[in-house]
Amino acid sequence: MLGRMLGAARLDAATYEEVEADGKAIIQALIIVVVVTIASVVGEMLGGGDDFELVNALILGVIRGVVSWAIWALITWIVGTTILNTEATEADWGQLARCTGFAQTPGLLNVFSFVPAVGGLITLAAFVWTFIAMLVAVRQSLDYTSTWRAFTVILIAFIPVGILNVIVYWVTGA
């Protein structure tokens, strides 16, 4: 699993192809999503974060992270295989979920978001790196030859997932 995480972080297309083909990697992808979410919550809490207790923040954060990931994979799959499909596009939800789960690996850096003066830069770097990893994951999962097509799928999928996250944040404060 760690080797695949490193490959995903290195933006190695072959790693994403390997994860895409391995149906059993869904558990590994789920673990990555949970660990990245925990790293993000811990980083935020160490920086003074919200007034929530750590346990509540972790529970709500993990639930939000896992649900967001599953919905993101679903919407990305729907958009990528219907609206923006190509003749070569052949994918199922699991393939998108596995690859986008591994693409979240750079988010582990969010644990350092509390570091004075550089925490914000680390968070920004993790976000950009994760976004680029998502591009590779979506491109490989959907068998695209165009990174721009993958970029468009990500943007379209971001809208409903972003709205959902804003609503959850507004309702729960987490």
Tab-separated table of C-alpha atoms in Angstrom:
chain	number	residue	atom	x	y	z
A	1	MET	CA	0.000	0.000	0.000
A	2	LEU	CA	2.787	2.455	0.860
A	3	GLY	CA	4.459	1.797	-2.486
A	4	ARG	CA	1.225	2.603	-4.267
A	5	MET	CA	0.779	5.732	-2.181
A	6	LEU	CA	4.256	6.879	-3.167
A	7	GLY	CA	3.514	6.100	-6.808
A	8	ALA	CA	0.264	8.042	-6.603
A	9	ALA	CA	2.052	10.973	-4.973
A	10	ARG	CA	4.719	10.839	-7.701
A	11	LEU	CA	1.855	11.098	-10.218
A	12	ASP	CA	2.895	7.804	-11.778
A	13	ALA	CA	0.278	6.811	-14.357
A	14	ALA	CA	1.277	3.140	-14.071
A	15	THR	CA	0.456	3.187	-10.346
A	16	TYR	CA	-3.020	4.534	-11.082
A	17	GLU	CA	-3.505	1.843	-13.746
A	18	GLU	CA	-2.479	-0.791	-11.200
A	19	VAL	CA	-4.904	0.572	-8.583
A	20	GLU	CA	-7.655	0.850	-11.190
A	21	ALA	CA	-7.272	-2.829	-12.089
A	22	ASP	CA	-7.140	-4.095	-8.484
A	23	GLY	CA	-10.680	-4.395	-7.129
A	24	LYS	CA	-9.305	-5.230	-3.686
A	25	ALA	CA	-7.567	-1.828	-3.516
A	26	ILE	CA	-10.868	-0.179	-2.543
A	27	ILE	CA	-10.094	-0.893	1.128
A	28	GLN	CA	-6.658	0.691	0.716
A	29	ALA	CA	-8.242	3.739	-0.930
A	30	LEU	CA	-10.732	4.018	1.930
A	31	ILE	CA	-7.903	3.825	4.465
A	32	ILE	CA	-6.073	6.624	2.646
A	33	VAL	CA	-9.174	8.816	2.648
A	34	VAL	CA	-9.659	8.238	6.388
A	35	VAL	CA	-5.986	8.822	7.256
A	36	VAL	CA	-5.806	11.995	5.148
A	37	THR	CA	-8.966	13.267	6.815
A	38	ILE	CA	-7.531	12.534	10.253
A	39	ALA	CA	-4.274	14.299	9.310
A	40	SER	CA	-6.240	17.342	8.175
A	41	VAL	CA	-8.379	17.478	11.323
A	42	VAL	CA	-5.353	17.016	13.597
A	43	GLY	CA	-3.450	19.754	11.754
A	44	GLU	CA	-6.402	22.095	12.108
A	45	MET	CA	-6.908	21.266	15.788
A	46	LEU	CA	-3.207	21.800	16.554
A	47	GLY	CA	-3.545	25.220	14.957
A	48	GLY	CA	-6.355	26.158	17.272
A	49	GLY	CA	-9.094	25.013	14.861
A	50	ASP	CA	-12.745	24.981	15.758
A	51	ASP	CA	-14.259	24.768	19.226
A	52	PHE	CA	-15.249	21.165	18.609
A	53	GLU	CA	-13.679	18.539	20.757
A	54	LEU	CA	-11.050	16.537	18.909
A	55	VAL	CA	-13.102	13.324	18.975
A	56	ASN	CA	-16.217	15.011	17.564
A	57	ALA	CA	-14.147	16.765	14.907
A	58	LEU	CA	-12.497	13.490	13.925
A	59	ILE	CA	-15.772	11.574	13.724
A	60	LEU	CA	-17.562	14.252	11.712
A	61	GLY	CA	-14.491	14.859	9.569
A	62	VAL	CA	-14.061	11.196	8.704
A	63	ILE	CA	-17.748	10.789	7.877
A	64	ARG	CA	-17.671	13.910	5.687
A	65	GLY	CA	-14.409	12.823	4.058
A	66	VAL	CA	-15.613	9.331	3.195
A	67	VAL	CA	-19.039	10.464	1.983
A	68	SER	CA	-17.485	13.274	-0.094
A	69	TRP	CA	-15.023	10.846	-1.650
A	70	ALA	CA	-17.767	8.322	-2.514
A	71	ILE	CA	-20.021	11.005	-4.002
A	72	TRP	CA	-17.074	12.602	-5.820
A	73	ALA	CA	-16.215	9.234	-7.383
A	74	LEU	CA	-19.864	8.676	-8.343
A	75	ILE	CA	-20.329	12.069	-9.982
A	76	THR	CA	-16.941	11.861	-11.687
A	77	TRP	CA	-17.858	8.422	-13.003
A	78	ILE	CA	-21.247	9.610	-14.283
A	79	VAL	CA	-19.836	12.724	-15.965
A	80	GLY	CA	-16.785	10.921	-17.320
A	81	THR	CA	-18.622	7.931	-18.761
A	82	THR	CA	-21.691	9.726	-20.133
A	83	ILE	CA	-21.239	13.424	-20.845
A	84	LEU	CA	-17.501	13.459	-21.610
A	85	ASN	CA	-16.859	9.850	-22.581
A	86	THR	CA	-14.668	8.796	-25.487
A	87	GLU	CA	-14.652	5.604	-27.519
A	88	ALA	CA	-11.955	4.256	-25.191
A	89	THR	CA	-13.771	5.167	-21.960
A	90	GLU	CA	-14.646	2.133	-19.924
A	91	ALA	CA	-14.894	2.513	-16.162
A	92	ASP	CA	-17.026	1.731	-13.163
A	93	TRP	CA	-17.507	3.541	-9.866
A	94	GLY	CA	-14.969	1.340	-8.101
A	95	GLN	CA	-12.202	2.255	-10.510
A	96	LEU	CA	-12.829	5.964	-9.961
A	97	ALA	CA	-13.121	5.485	-6.209
A	98	ARG	CA	-9.877	3.544	-5.957
A	99	CYS	CA	-7.882	5.979	-8.068
A	100	THR	CA	-9.300	9.157	-6.532
A	101	GLY	CA	-8.776	7.694	-3.070
A	102	PHE	CA	-5.086	7.147	-3.796
A	103	ALA	CA	-4.885	10.598	-5.365
A	104	GLN	CA	-5.628	12.074	-1.943
A	105	THR	CA	-2.236	10.908	-0.635
A	106	PRO	CA	-0.585	14.371	-0.785
A	107	GLY	CA	-3.273	15.548	1.644
A	108	LEU	CA	-1.262	13.866	4.404
A	109	LEU	CA	0.780	17.075	4.451
A	110	ASN	CA	-2.229	18.853	5.953
A	111	VAL	CA	-1.116	17.567	9.342
A	112	PHE	CA	1.449	20.399	9.179
A	113	SER	CA	-1.150	23.116	8.579
A	114	PHE	CA	-0.653	24.377	12.136
A	115	VAL	CA	3.025	25.308	11.643
A	116	PRO	CA	3.384	29.077	12.015
A	117	ALA	CA	4.368	31.050	8.912
A	118	VAL	CA	4.428	28.026	6.572
A	119	GLY	CA	1.298	26.059	7.500
A	120	GLY	CA	-0.824	27.886	4.955
A	121	LEU	CA	1.759	27.303	2.240
A	122	ILE	CA	1.960	23.612	3.110
A	123	THR	CA	-1.841	23.366	2.920
A	124	LEU	CA	-1.863	25.150	-0.439
A	125	ALA	CA	0.899	22.896	-1.763
A	126	ALA	CA	-1.018	19.799	-0.589
A	127	PHE	CA	-4.175	21.074	-2.299
A	128	VAL	CA	-2.425	21.768	-5.620
A	129	TRP	CA	-0.553	18.458	-5.489
A	130	THR	CA	-3.769	16.575	-4.712
A	131	PHE	CA	-5.577	18.343	-7.551
A	132	ILE	CA	-2.850	17.334	-10.011
A	133	ALA	CA	-2.991	13.764	-8.656
A	134	MET	CA	-6.758	13.829	-9.233
A	135	LEU	CA	-6.130	14.838	-12.840
A	136	VAL	CA	-3.888	11.827	-13.349
A	137	ALA	CA	-6.316	9.540	-11.484
A	138	VAL	CA	-9.329	10.630	-13.518
A	139	ARG	CA	-7.416	10.561	-16.808
A	140	GLN	CA	-6.190	7.016	-16.158
A	141	SER	CA	-9.466	5.707	-14.691
A	142	LEU	CA	-11.506	6.945	-17.615
A	143	ASP	CA	-8.909	5.893	-20.192
A	144	TYR	CA	-8.574	9.422	-21.519
A	145	THR	CA	-5.675	10.614	-23.616
A	146	SER	CA	-6.518	14.241	-22.806
A	147	THR	CA	-5.662	15.789	-19.458
A	148	TRP	CA	-7.960	18.699	-20.389
A	149	ARG	CA	-10.910	16.308	-20.634
A	150	ALA	CA	-10.053	14.991	-17.149
A	151	PHE	CA	-9.782	18.596	-15.923
A	152	THR	CA	-13.265	19.349	-17.261
A	153	VAL	CA	-14.717	16.261	-15.575
A	154	ILE	CA	-13.159	17.328	-12.268
A	155	LEU	CA	-14.567	20.845	-12.555
A	156	ILE	CA	-18.061	19.606	-13.357
A	157	ALA	CA	-17.970	17.064	-10.501
A	158	PHE	CA	-16.642	19.678	-8.077
A	159	ILE	CA	-19.799	21.780	-8.271
A	160	PRO	CA	-22.280	19.382	-6.598
A	161	VAL	CA	-19.658	17.987	-4.209
A	162	GLY	CA	-18.587	21.510	-3.236
A	163	ILE	CA	-22.196	22.540	-2.624
A	164	LEU	CA	-22.782	19.418	-0.535
A	165	ASN	CA	-19.687	20.138	1.577
A	166	VAL	CA	-20.766	23.739	2.151
A	167	ILE	CA	-24.195	22.555	3.275
A	168	VAL	CA	-22.675	19.941	5.616
A	169	TYR	CA	-20.278	22.529	7.041
A	170	TRP	CA	-23.107	25.008	7.536
A	171	VAL	CA	-25.312	22.423	9.265
A	172	THR	CA	-22.666	20.740	11.421
A	173	GLY	CA	-19.940	23.372	11.700
A	174	ALA	CA	-17.382	20.646	10.900
